Coordinates of C-alpha atoms and ligand atoms in Angstrom, one line a residue:
Chain A
M1 CA 4.4 -27.6 25.7
T2 CA 7.7 -26.2 24.3
P3 CA 7.7 -25.0 20.7
A4 CA 10.0 -27.8 19.7
S5 CA 7.8 -30.6 21.0
R6 CA 4.8 -28.9 19.6
R7 CA 6.5 -28.8 16.2
L8 CA 7.2 -32.5 16.5
V9 CA 3.6 -33.4 17.4
E10 CA 2.5 -31.2 14.5
I11 CA 4.7 -33.1 12.0
V12 CA 3.6 -36.5 13.3
L13 CA -0.1 -35.5 13.1
T14 CA 0.4 -34.1 9.6
I15 CA 1.9 -37.4 8.3
A16 CA -0.4 -39.6 10.4
A17 CA -3.6 -38.5 8.7
P18 CA -2.9 -39.6 5.1
L19 CA -1.1 -42.8 6.3
L20 CA -4.1 -43.7 8.4
L21 CA -6.5 -43.1 5.5
I22 CA -4.4 -45.2 3.1
A23 CA -3.9 -48.0 5.6
S24 CA -7.5 -48.3 6.5
W25 CA -8.5 -48.2 2.8
E26 CA -6.0 -50.9 2.1
A27 CA -7.3 -53.1 5.0
L28 CA -11.0 -52.6 4.2
S29 CA -10.4 -53.3 0.5
R30 CA -8.3 -56.4 1.1
S31 CA -10.7 -57.8 3.6
G32 CA -13.6 -57.3 1.1
T33 CA -15.5 -55.0 3.5
I34 CA -15.6 -52.4 0.7
D35 CA -16.0 -53.5 -3.0
R36 CA -12.6 -54.2 -4.3
R37 CA -13.7 -53.4 -7.9
L38 CA -14.7 -49.9 -6.9
W39 CA -12.1 -49.3 -4.2
P40 CA -8.9 -51.1 -5.4
P41 CA -6.3 -51.4 -2.6
P42 CA -3.9 -48.4 -2.8
S43 CA -1.0 -50.8 -3.1
T44 CA -2.2 -51.9 -6.6
L45 CA -2.4 -48.3 -7.7
W46 CA 1.4 -48.1 -7.4
G47 CA 1.8 -50.7 -10.1
T48 CA -0.6 -48.9 -12.4
T49 CA 1.2 -45.6 -11.9
V50 CA 4.6 -47.1 -12.7
E51 CA 3.1 -48.7 -15.8
L52 CA 1.6 -45.4 -17.0
L53 CA 4.7 -43.5 -16.3
R54 CA 6.7 -46.0 -18.3
D55 CA 4.7 -45.7 -21.5
G56 CA 4.9 -41.9 -21.1
S57 CA 1.2 -41.2 -22.0
L58 CA 0.3 -40.0 -18.5
L59 CA 3.1 -37.5 -18.4
T60 CA 2.1 -36.2 -21.9
D61 CA -1.5 -35.7 -20.7
V62 CA -0.2 -33.8 -17.6
R63 CA 2.1 -31.7 -19.7
V64 CA -0.7 -30.9 -22.2
S65 CA -3.1 -29.8 -19.5
L66 CA -0.6 -27.8 -17.6
G67 CA 0.4 -26.1 -20.9
R68 CA -3.2 -25.2 -21.5
I69 CA -3.6 -23.8 -18.0
L70 CA -0.4 -21.7 -18.3
V71 CA -1.2 -20.2 -21.7
G72 CA -4.8 -19.5 -20.7
F73 CA -3.6 -18.1 -17.4
V74 CA -1.4 -15.5 -19.1
L75 CA -4.0 -14.7 -21.7
G76 CA -6.6 -14.1 -19.0
A77 CA -4.5 -12.6 -16.3
V78 CA -2.6 -9.9 -18.2
P79 CA -5.6 -8.0 -19.7
A80 CA -7.5 -8.6 -16.4
I81 CA -4.9 -6.8 -14.4
M82 CA -4.8 -3.9 -16.9
F83 CA -8.5 -3.5 -17.1
G84 CA -8.8 -4.0 -13.3
L85 CA -6.3 -1.2 -12.6
A86 CA -8.2 1.1 -15.0
M87 CA -11.5 0.2 -13.3
G88 CA -10.0 0.9 -9.9
L89 CA -8.4 4.1 -10.9
F90 CA -11.1 5.7 -13.1
W91 CA -14.7 5.8 -12.1
P92 CA -16.1 6.2 -15.6
V93 CA -14.3 3.0 -16.7
R94 CA -15.7 1.3 -13.6
A95 CA -19.2 2.5 -14.2
F96 CA -19.0 1.4 -17.9
L97 CA -17.6 -2.1 -17.3
M98 CA -18.9 -3.1 -13.9
P99 CA -22.4 -4.4 -14.9
I100 CA -21.0 -6.6 -17.6
A101 CA -18.2 -7.9 -15.4
T102 CA -20.4 -8.8 -12.5
V103 CA -22.9 -10.6 -14.6
I104 CA -20.3 -12.7 -16.5
Y105 CA -18.4 -13.2 -13.3
A106 CA -21.4 -15.0 -11.9
I107 CA -21.7 -17.5 -14.7
P108 CA -19.9 -20.7 -13.9
K109 CA -17.2 -20.7 -16.6
I110 CA -17.5 -24.5 -17.3
A111 CA -21.1 -23.6 -18.5
I112 CA -19.5 -21.4 -21.2
A113 CA -17.2 -24.3 -22.4
P114 CA -19.6 -25.7 -25.0
L115 CA -20.2 -22.3 -26.5
V116 CA -16.5 -21.6 -26.7
L117 CA -15.9 -25.0 -28.3
I118 CA -18.5 -24.1 -31.0
V119 CA -17.0 -20.6 -31.6
F120 CA -13.3 -21.5 -31.5
G121 CA -13.4 -25.1 -32.7
T122 CA -12.0 -28.1 -31.0
G123 CA -8.4 -27.2 -31.2
E124 CA -6.1 -25.7 -28.6
T125 CA -7.5 -22.2 -29.0
S126 CA -10.8 -23.1 -27.3
K127 CA -8.9 -24.6 -24.3
Y128 CA -6.9 -21.4 -23.9
V129 CA -10.0 -19.3 -24.1
V130 CA -12.0 -21.3 -21.5
V131 CA -9.1 -21.1 -19.1
G132 CA -8.5 -17.5 -19.9
L133 CA -12.2 -16.6 -19.3
S134 CA -12.3 -18.5 -16.0
I135 CA -9.3 -16.5 -14.7
F136 CA -10.1 -13.1 -16.3
F137 CA -13.1 -12.1 -14.3
L138 CA -11.8 -13.2 -11.0
V139 CA -8.5 -11.3 -11.5
L140 CA -10.3 -8.3 -12.9
L141 CA -12.6 -7.9 -9.9
N142 CA -9.9 -8.6 -7.4
T143 CA -7.5 -6.1 -9.1
M144 CA -10.2 -3.5 -9.1
A145 CA -11.0 -4.1 -5.4
G146 CA -7.3 -4.0 -4.6
V147 CA -6.9 -0.6 -6.2
L148 CA -10.0 0.8 -4.5
A149 CA -8.6 -0.4 -1.1
I150 CA -5.4 1.5 -1.5
D151 CA -5.2 4.3 1.0
R152 CA -6.0 7.6 -0.6
S153 CA -2.9 9.1 0.9
Y154 CA -0.6 7.1 -1.4
R155 CA -2.2 8.6 -4.4
D156 CA -1.9 12.0 -2.9
V157 CA 1.8 11.5 -2.3
A158 CA 2.3 10.5 -5.9
R159 CA 0.3 13.5 -7.2
N160 CA 2.2 15.8 -4.8
F161 CA 5.4 14.7 -6.4
G162 CA 4.0 15.4 -9.8
A163 CA 2.9 11.9 -10.9
G164 CA 1.0 11.7 -14.2
P165 CA -1.6 9.0 -14.9
L166 CA 1.0 6.5 -16.1
D167 CA 3.1 7.1 -12.9
L168 CA 0.0 6.5 -10.8
F169 CA -0.7 3.4 -12.7
L170 CA 2.7 1.9 -12.3
S171 CA 4.0 3.3 -9.0
V172 CA 0.8 3.2 -6.9
A173 CA -2.1 1.3 -8.4
L174 CA -0.2 -1.8 -9.6
P175 CA 2.0 -2.3 -6.5
G176 CA -0.7 -1.4 -4.1
A177 CA -3.1 -3.9 -5.7
L178 CA -0.6 -6.7 -6.0
P179 CA -1.7 -8.6 -2.8
S180 CA -5.3 -8.5 -4.0
I181 CA -4.2 -9.4 -7.6
F182 CA -2.5 -12.5 -6.2
T183 CA -5.6 -13.5 -4.3
G184 CA -7.4 -13.4 -7.7
L185 CA -4.6 -15.4 -9.4
R186 CA -4.5 -18.0 -6.7
L187 CA -8.3 -18.5 -6.9
G188 CA -8.2 -18.3 -10.7
L189 CA -5.6 -21.1 -11.0
G190 CA -7.9 -23.4 -8.8
F191 CA -10.8 -22.7 -11.1
A192 CA -8.6 -23.1 -14.2
L193 CA -7.9 -26.7 -13.2
V194 CA -11.6 -27.4 -12.7
V195 CA -12.5 -25.9 -16.0
I196 CA -9.8 -27.5 -18.1
V197 CA -10.6 -31.0 -16.7
G198 CA -14.3 -30.3 -17.5
T199 CA -13.5 -29.1 -21.0
E200 CA -11.3 -32.1 -21.7
F201 CA -14.2 -34.3 -20.6
I202 CA -16.3 -32.7 -23.4
D203 CA -13.8 -32.6 -26.1
A204 CA -10.1 -33.3 -26.3
D205 CA -7.7 -35.9 -27.6
Q206 CA -5.2 -35.3 -24.8
G207 CA -5.0 -33.9 -21.3
I208 CA -5.6 -35.2 -17.7
G209 CA -9.3 -34.6 -18.1
R210 CA -9.4 -36.8 -21.1
F211 CA -7.3 -39.4 -19.3
I212 CA -9.8 -39.6 -16.4
Y213 CA -12.8 -39.6 -18.8
Q214 CA -11.3 -42.4 -20.9
S215 CA -10.6 -44.5 -17.9
Y216 CA -14.2 -44.0 -16.9
S217 CA -15.6 -45.0 -20.2
I218 CA -13.7 -48.3 -20.2
L219 CA -14.2 -48.7 -16.4
A220 CA -10.5 -48.7 -15.7
I221 CA -11.0 -47.8 -12.0
N222 CA -7.3 -48.1 -11.1
K223 CA -6.3 -45.6 -13.9
M224 CA -9.1 -43.3 -12.8
F225 CA -7.7 -43.2 -9.2
V226 CA -4.2 -42.5 -10.6
G227 CA -5.7 -39.7 -12.7
L228 CA -7.4 -38.2 -9.6
L229 CA -4.2 -38.3 -7.6
V230 CA -2.3 -36.7 -10.4
T231 CA -4.9 -34.0 -10.7
G232 CA -4.6 -33.3 -7.0
L233 CA -0.8 -33.1 -7.4
M234 CA -1.2 -30.7 -10.3
G235 CA -3.4 -28.4 -8.2
W236 CA -0.8 -28.5 -5.4
L237 CA 2.0 -27.8 -7.8
L238 CA 0.2 -24.8 -9.3
N239 CA -0.6 -23.4 -5.9
A240 CA 3.0 -23.8 -4.8
A241 CA 4.2 -22.1 -8.0
I242 CA 2.0 -19.1 -7.4
G243 CA 3.2 -18.9 -3.8
V244 CA 6.8 -18.7 -5.0
L245 CA 5.9 -16.1 -7.6
E246 CA 4.1 -14.1 -5.0
R247 CA 7.1 -14.1 -2.7
L248 CA 9.3 -12.9 -5.6
V249 CA 6.9 -10.2 -6.7
I250 CA 5.8 -8.9 -3.3
P251 CA 8.9 -9.1 -1.1
W252 CA 7.3 -6.3 1.1
K253 CA 4.2 -8.3 2.0
V254 CA 3.9 -8.7 5.7
A255 CA 4.3 -12.3 6.6
G256 CA 1.3 -14.1 8.0
Chain B
M1 CA 23.2 27.9 20.9
G2 CA 22.0 25.6 18.2
R3 CA 23.8 22.6 19.6
P4 CA 21.7 19.5 19.9
I5 CA 21.0 18.4 23.5
A6 CA 21.9 14.8 23.0
G7 CA 23.2 14.4 26.5
S8 CA 19.9 14.9 28.2
L9 CA 17.9 12.6 25.9
G10 CA 20.2 9.9 24.8
P11 CA 19.9 8.1 21.5
V12 CA 16.5 6.8 20.5
Q13 CA 16.0 4.1 17.8
G14 CA 19.3 4.6 16.1
L15 CA 18.9 8.4 15.8
S16 CA 22.3 9.6 16.8
L17 CA 22.7 13.3 17.7
A18 CA 26.5 13.6 17.6
P19 CA 27.0 17.3 17.3
A20 CA 30.1 16.9 15.1
R21 CA 28.2 15.2 12.4
P22 CA 27.9 17.1 9.1
L23 CA 24.6 18.9 8.7
S24 CA 22.0 18.4 6.0
P25 CA 23.3 17.6 2.5
V26 CA 20.6 19.8 1.1
R27 CA 22.0 23.3 0.6
R28 CA 19.9 25.8 -1.0
R29 CA 20.9 28.3 -3.6
A30 CA 17.9 30.5 -3.2
P31 CA 15.4 31.3 -0.5
G32 CA 12.1 29.4 -0.3
A33 CA 8.8 30.2 -1.8
S34 CA 6.4 32.8 -0.6
V35 CA 2.8 31.8 0.0
N36 CA -0.2 34.1 -0.4
V37 CA -3.6 32.8 0.6
V38 CA -6.3 35.3 -0.3
D39 CA -9.8 34.9 0.9
V40 CA -9.8 31.2 0.4
G41 CA -12.9 29.0 1.1
R42 CA -13.6 25.3 0.6
R43 CA -17.1 23.9 0.6
F44 CA -17.8 20.2 0.9
E45 CA -21.1 18.5 0.1
G46 CA -21.8 16.9 3.5
A47 CA -24.6 14.4 4.3
T48 CA -26.7 17.2 5.8
G49 CA -26.1 19.8 3.0
P50 CA -23.0 21.9 2.2
V51 CA -20.3 22.4 4.8
D52 CA -17.7 25.1 4.7
A53 CA -14.5 23.5 5.9
I54 CA -12.8 26.8 5.7
A55 CA -14.0 30.3 4.7
H56 CA -12.3 33.6 4.1
V57 CA -8.8 32.5 5.0
H58 CA -6.1 35.0 4.6
L59 CA -2.5 34.1 5.2
S60 CA 0.8 35.1 3.8
V61 CA 4.1 33.4 4.5
A62 CA 7.4 35.0 3.7
P63 CA 10.2 33.2 1.8
G64 CA 12.2 31.0 4.3
E65 CA 9.7 31.5 7.1
F66 CA 8.7 28.7 9.4
C67 CA 5.0 29.1 9.9
V68 CA 2.9 26.9 12.2
I69 CA -0.8 26.4 12.1
V70 CA -2.6 25.3 15.3
G71 CA -6.3 24.8 15.7
P72 CA -9.0 22.5 17.0
S73 CA -9.6 19.2 15.3
G74 CA -11.7 19.6 12.1
C75 CA -11.1 23.3 11.7
G76 CA -9.7 22.8 8.2
K77 CA -6.0 22.6 8.7
T78 CA -5.5 19.7 6.4
T79 CA -7.9 21.2 3.9
L80 CA -5.9 24.4 3.8
L81 CA -2.6 22.5 3.3
R82 CA -4.1 20.4 0.5
I83 CA -5.2 23.5 -1.3
V84 CA -1.8 25.2 -1.0
A85 CA -0.3 21.9 -2.2
G86 CA -2.6 22.0 -5.3
L87 CA -4.1 18.6 -4.4
E88 CA -7.5 20.2 -3.9
A89 CA -9.2 23.2 -5.5
A90 CA -10.5 26.1 -3.4
T91 CA -14.1 26.9 -4.0
S92 CA -13.4 30.5 -3.6
G93 CA -10.4 32.8 -3.3
R94 CA -7.0 32.1 -4.6
V95 CA -3.6 30.8 -3.6
D96 CA -0.3 32.1 -5.0
V97 CA 2.9 30.2 -4.4
S98 CA 6.0 31.7 -5.9
G99 CA 9.1 29.7 -6.1
D100 CA 12.5 30.5 -7.5
A101 CA 12.2 28.6 -10.7
G102 CA 9.0 29.8 -12.2
R103 CA 7.3 26.5 -11.4
P104 CA 6.9 26.4 -7.7
R105 CA 7.7 23.1 -6.1
N106 CA 6.2 22.0 -2.8
A107 CA 6.5 18.7 -1.0
M108 CA 4.0 17.6 1.6
V109 CA 4.5 15.3 4.6
F110 CA 1.0 13.8 5.1
Q111 CA -0.9 13.2 8.3
G112 CA -0.9 9.5 9.0
R113 CA 0.2 6.7 6.7
S114 CA 2.0 7.8 3.6
V115 CA 5.3 5.9 3.2
F116 CA 4.8 3.4 0.3
P117 CA 4.8 -0.1 1.8
W118 CA 5.9 -1.6 -1.5
L119 CA 9.2 0.4 -1.8
T120 CA 12.3 0.1 0.3
V121 CA 13.3 3.0 2.5
R122 CA 15.8 4.2 -0.1
Q123 CA 13.3 3.9 -2.9
N124 CA 10.7 5.8 -0.9
V125 CA 13.1 8.7 -0.3
G126 CA 14.1 8.7 -4.0
Y127 CA 10.6 8.5 -5.2
G128 CA 10.1 12.2 -6.0
L129 CA 13.4 12.3 -7.7
K130 CA 12.5 9.4 -9.8
L131 CA 9.4 11.1 -11.1
R132 CA 11.6 14.1 -12.0
G133 CA 13.8 11.8 -14.1
V134 CA 16.9 12.0 -11.9
P135 CA 19.2 9.0 -12.8
R136 CA 19.3 6.2 -10.4
R137 CA 22.8 6.6 -9.0
E138 CA 22.2 10.2 -8.3
R139 CA 18.9 9.3 -6.7
E140 CA 20.4 6.8 -4.4
R141 CA 23.3 9.1 -3.5
R142 CA 20.8 11.8 -2.4
A143 CA 18.5 9.4 -0.6
D144 CA 21.4 7.8 1.3
A145 CA 22.7 11.3 2.3
L146 CA 19.2 12.2 3.6
L147 CA 18.8 8.9 5.4
A148 CA 22.0 9.6 7.2
T149 CA 20.7 13.0 8.4
V150 CA 17.5 11.5 9.8
G151 CA 19.5 8.6 11.3
L152 CA 18.2 5.8 9.1
A153 CA 21.3 5.0 7.1
R154 CA 21.3 1.4 8.3
F155 CA 17.8 0.9 7.1
A156 CA 18.1 1.9 3.4
R157 CA 17.2 -1.6 2.2
S158 CA 14.5 -2.3 4.7
Y159 CA 10.8 -2.2 3.9
P160 CA 8.6 0.2 5.9
H161 CA 6.8 -2.6 7.8
Q162 CA 10.2 -3.5 9.3
L163 CA 10.4 0.0 10.9
S164 CA 8.8 1.6 13.9
E165 CA 6.2 4.4 13.4
G166 CA 8.7 7.0 14.3
M167 CA 11.2 5.7 11.8
R168 CA 8.6 5.6 9.0
Q169 CA 7.7 9.2 9.7
R170 CA 11.4 10.1 9.3
V171 CA 11.3 8.4 6.0
A172 CA 8.4 10.5 4.9
I173 CA 10.2 13.7 6.0
A174 CA 13.4 12.6 4.1
R175 CA 11.3 11.9 1.0
A176 CA 9.8 15.4 1.1
L177 CA 13.3 16.9 1.6
A178 CA 14.8 14.9 -1.2
V179 CA 13.2 17.0 -3.9
D180 CA 14.7 20.1 -2.3
P181 CA 11.3 21.9 -2.2
D182 CA 10.8 25.6 -2.1
L183 CA 7.9 25.0 0.2
L184 CA 7.6 22.2 2.8
L185 CA 4.1 21.4 3.9
M186 CA 3.9 19.3 7.0
D187 CA 0.5 18.0 8.3
E188 CA 1.0 16.9 11.9
P189 CA 4.1 15.0 11.0
F190 CA 5.0 14.1 14.6
G191 CA 1.4 13.5 15.7
A192 CA 1.6 9.7 16.1
L193 CA 5.0 9.7 17.8
D194 CA 6.2 9.1 21.3
E195 CA 7.4 12.2 23.3
Q196 CA 11.2 11.4 23.0
T197 CA 11.1 10.7 19.3
R198 CA 9.0 13.8 18.8
L199 CA 11.6 16.0 20.6
L200 CA 14.4 14.6 18.6
L201 CA 12.7 15.1 15.3
Q202 CA 11.7 18.6 16.2
E203 CA 15.3 19.4 16.7
E204 CA 16.4 17.5 13.6
L205 CA 13.8 19.4 11.5
L206 CA 14.9 22.8 12.9
R207 CA 18.5 22.0 12.0
I208 CA 17.6 20.9 8.5
W209 CA 15.4 24.0 8.0
E210 CA 18.1 26.3 9.2
N211 CA 20.4 24.8 6.6
T212 CA 18.1 24.8 3.7
G213 CA 16.2 28.1 4.0
T214 CA 13.1 26.5 2.6
T215 CA 9.7 27.9 3.6
V216 CA 7.7 25.6 6.0
L217 CA 4.0 25.5 6.6
F218 CA 3.5 23.2 9.5
V219 CA 0.3 21.9 11.2
T220 CA 0.2 20.7 14.7
H221 CA -2.2 20.1 17.6
S222 CA 0.6 20.8 20.1
I223 CA 0.9 24.4 21.3
D224 CA 4.3 23.6 22.7
E225 CA 5.5 22.2 19.4
A226 CA 4.3 25.3 17.6
M227 CA 6.2 27.6 19.9
V228 CA 9.4 25.7 19.7
L229 CA 9.4 25.6 15.9
A230 CA 7.6 28.7 14.5
D231 CA 8.5 32.1 13.4
R232 CA 4.8 32.9 13.5
I233 CA 1.9 30.9 14.8
V234 CA -1.4 31.0 13.0
V235 CA -4.3 30.2 15.3
M236 CA -7.3 28.9 13.5
G237 CA -10.9 28.8 14.6
A238 CA -13.6 26.3 13.6
Q239 CA -17.0 26.2 11.9
P240 CA -16.1 27.4 9.4
G241 CA -12.3 27.3 9.7
T242 CA -10.8 30.8 9.7
V243 CA -7.6 32.5 10.8
K244 CA -8.3 33.8 14.4
A245 CA -4.9 35.3 15.1
V246 CA -1.3 35.4 13.8
L247 CA 1.2 35.6 16.6
P248 CA 5.0 36.2 16.2
V249 CA 7.2 34.0 18.2
P250 CA 10.0 36.0 19.9
F251 CA 12.6 33.3 20.6
S252 CA 16.0 33.8 18.8
R253 CA 17.5 31.5 16.2
P254 CA 19.1 29.1 16.0
R255 CA 17.0 27.6 18.7
A256 CA 17.7 24.9 21.2
L257 CA 14.5 23.2 22.6
T258 CA 15.6 23.6 26.2
D259 CA 16.4 27.2 25.9
V260 CA 13.0 28.0 24.4
R261 CA 11.1 26.2 27.1
S262 CA 13.0 28.0 29.9
D263 CA 12.6 31.4 28.2
A264 CA 10.6 33.9 30.2
A265 CA 8.3 34.6 27.3
F266 CA 7.3 30.9 26.9
A267 CA 4.6 30.6 29.6
P268 CA 2.7 33.8 28.7
L269 CA 2.6 32.9 25.0
F270 CA 1.4 29.4 25.8
A271 CA -1.4 30.9 27.9
Q272 CA -2.4 33.3 25.2
I273 CA -2.6 30.6 22.5
W274 CA -4.4 28.2 24.9
G275 CA -6.9 30.9 25.8
M276 CA -7.8 31.2 22.1
L277 CA -8.0 27.5 21.4
R278 CA -9.9 26.9 24.6
E279 CA -12.7 29.2 23.4
E280 CA -12.8 27.4 20.0
V281 CA -12.9 23.9 21.5
L282 CA -15.6 24.9 24.0
A283 CA -17.6 26.6 21.2
S284 CA -17.5 23.5 19.1
R285 CA -18.5 21.4 22.1
A286 CA -21.5 23.7 22.7
D287 CA -22.4 23.2 19.1
I288 CA -22.3 19.4 19.5
R289 CA -24.6 19.7 22.5
Q290 CA -27.0 21.8 20.6
V291 CA -27.1 19.3 17.8
R292 CA -27.8 16.5 20.3
A293 CA -30.5 18.3 22.1
Ligands
LIG1 N1 -13.6 15.1 1.4 C1 -14.4 15.7 2.3 N2 -15.8 15.6 2.1 C2 -16.6 16.2 3.0 N3 -16.1 16.9 4.1 C3 -14.8 17.0 4.3 C4 -13.9 16.4 3.4 N4 -12.6 16.7 3.8 C5 -12.8 17.4 5.0 N5 -14.1 17.6 5.2 C6 -14.6 18.4 6.4 O1 -13.9 19.6 6.5 C7 -13.6 19.9 7.8 C8 -12.1 20.1 8.0 O2 -11.4 18.9 7.7 P1 -9.9 18.9 7.9 O3 -9.4 17.5 7.6 O4 -9.3 19.9 7.0 O5 -9.7 19.2 9.4 P2 -8.3 19.3 10.3 O6 -8.2 20.6 10.8 O7 -7.2 18.8 9.4 O8 -8.6 18.3 11.4 P3 -7.6 17.3 12.2 O9 -6.9 18.2 13.2 O10 -8.5 16.4 13.0 O11 -6.7 16.7 11.3 C9 -14.2 18.8 8.6 O12 -15.4 19.2 9.2 C10 -14.4 17.7 7.7 O13 -15.5 16.9 8.0
LIG2 MG1 -5.9 17.2 9.5

């Protein structure tokens, strides 16, 4: 098979899968093989989407949730990278922080949401904190692992040229750990979406999680499906954004 | 005499050896550092108790000298270089490195991977200058001049992963030269290279050294390489690593690689060094056999 024809088959297969899924869903739902009330035909979802887009509420919910994720992301990731670098570079810092970090890392962050809501109240702050927490420990440990994986010779080169601790930090540890940091950020964004939707289930007057939960409580199945679809799109968008950022920040990363 | 032998080798990987090209941009004002290693030892805590990597090492290198260390694998060559570089402390003895400006400046070319993957070739070469606070334009000017000497001018904006191993090694050498060191420490810099690139770089290094007058302490496994480059060859023995012999190399300067290899003194000197190394290697083999038995 030539590369060109292989590419063509690849594209056809890629498009075929969702089309096939939607088509059979549509057919099964229309014929009544599956319960129409639980599995409304995809064609009717289109109308619901247009309706929701027109009154603007859905977009507001998306914007609110994305805003919470972004603010929480920055709040969590920036200190995580700083502490992670320190833990990777200096063994006493590592010894001091490692036990706490590994234990809290192991707690599913959604389980902390109720506590955070009590401590920080039901406003926006608690949402930022929950997202920040879910990202912090992932990025922290990935950053540390990234620094530890940097070949010793790079540090030696820097020291040989007279690098001080700050130079080591900025010119070796940070760039050397970047690929690993981005692994943490990518995973963290995925978790952030999970956690924000969950938190909005518990308590929120806006957000995509609240949208889905509200649809559930009034049994608006169509709206629920639209909410799920939109959440999926948000996840895809976030992933694409971090991919773009990664290519900007790590132009030297070997492709593949 | 010192003319490159481009005709017999041909250009390899963009490294042109046109004899008319201007020589190294690094011109020294003062002779290089002198090195005095006095009774130096380094003990590591190994898995089976303490191990003396090197013990009672004495060595002095004159300003501007090209000194080459050969020895069997594991005899402590890297350890010695790291101690001289100040990257590691000796457990006994002392090392004096005197430069021209009070504070001695050495630059090391490391064994294996050392070019920063996250910096471009030009940034890599300018790295040491950046740490010294040299302004960016001056840094780039110097880096570009050095890249031209090692035949990598076209690759200034490339990242290391886009280069071959031999080209990366040239970047590492240019980076060390960029800070105009009084002492150049080189740990098997050509070890991972193919024969042709190795020959070209040996020649390139000799030319640069002849122009800068810096002191060089150079480690290699290759007896041939040692003889081609060195003013004096230090033969080290293993377990623990010590200086077995220091042999002056008689070939005149400036040197051409082909002249050296066809010199009447070449074969006897080779045989003499190999004789010493052979004993060392066999001794360490015997040791391994005893451990296994
Ligand atoms: N950090 C360390 N911890 C423990 N032992 C070490 C350490 N570094 C070196 N050694 C030991 O010291 C001895 C000398 O090592 P060194 O790397 O200096 O040898 P070398 O002569 O450079 O070898 P090669 O030619 O293979 O590069 C070896 O036996 C090695 O196991
Ligand atoms: Mg070594």
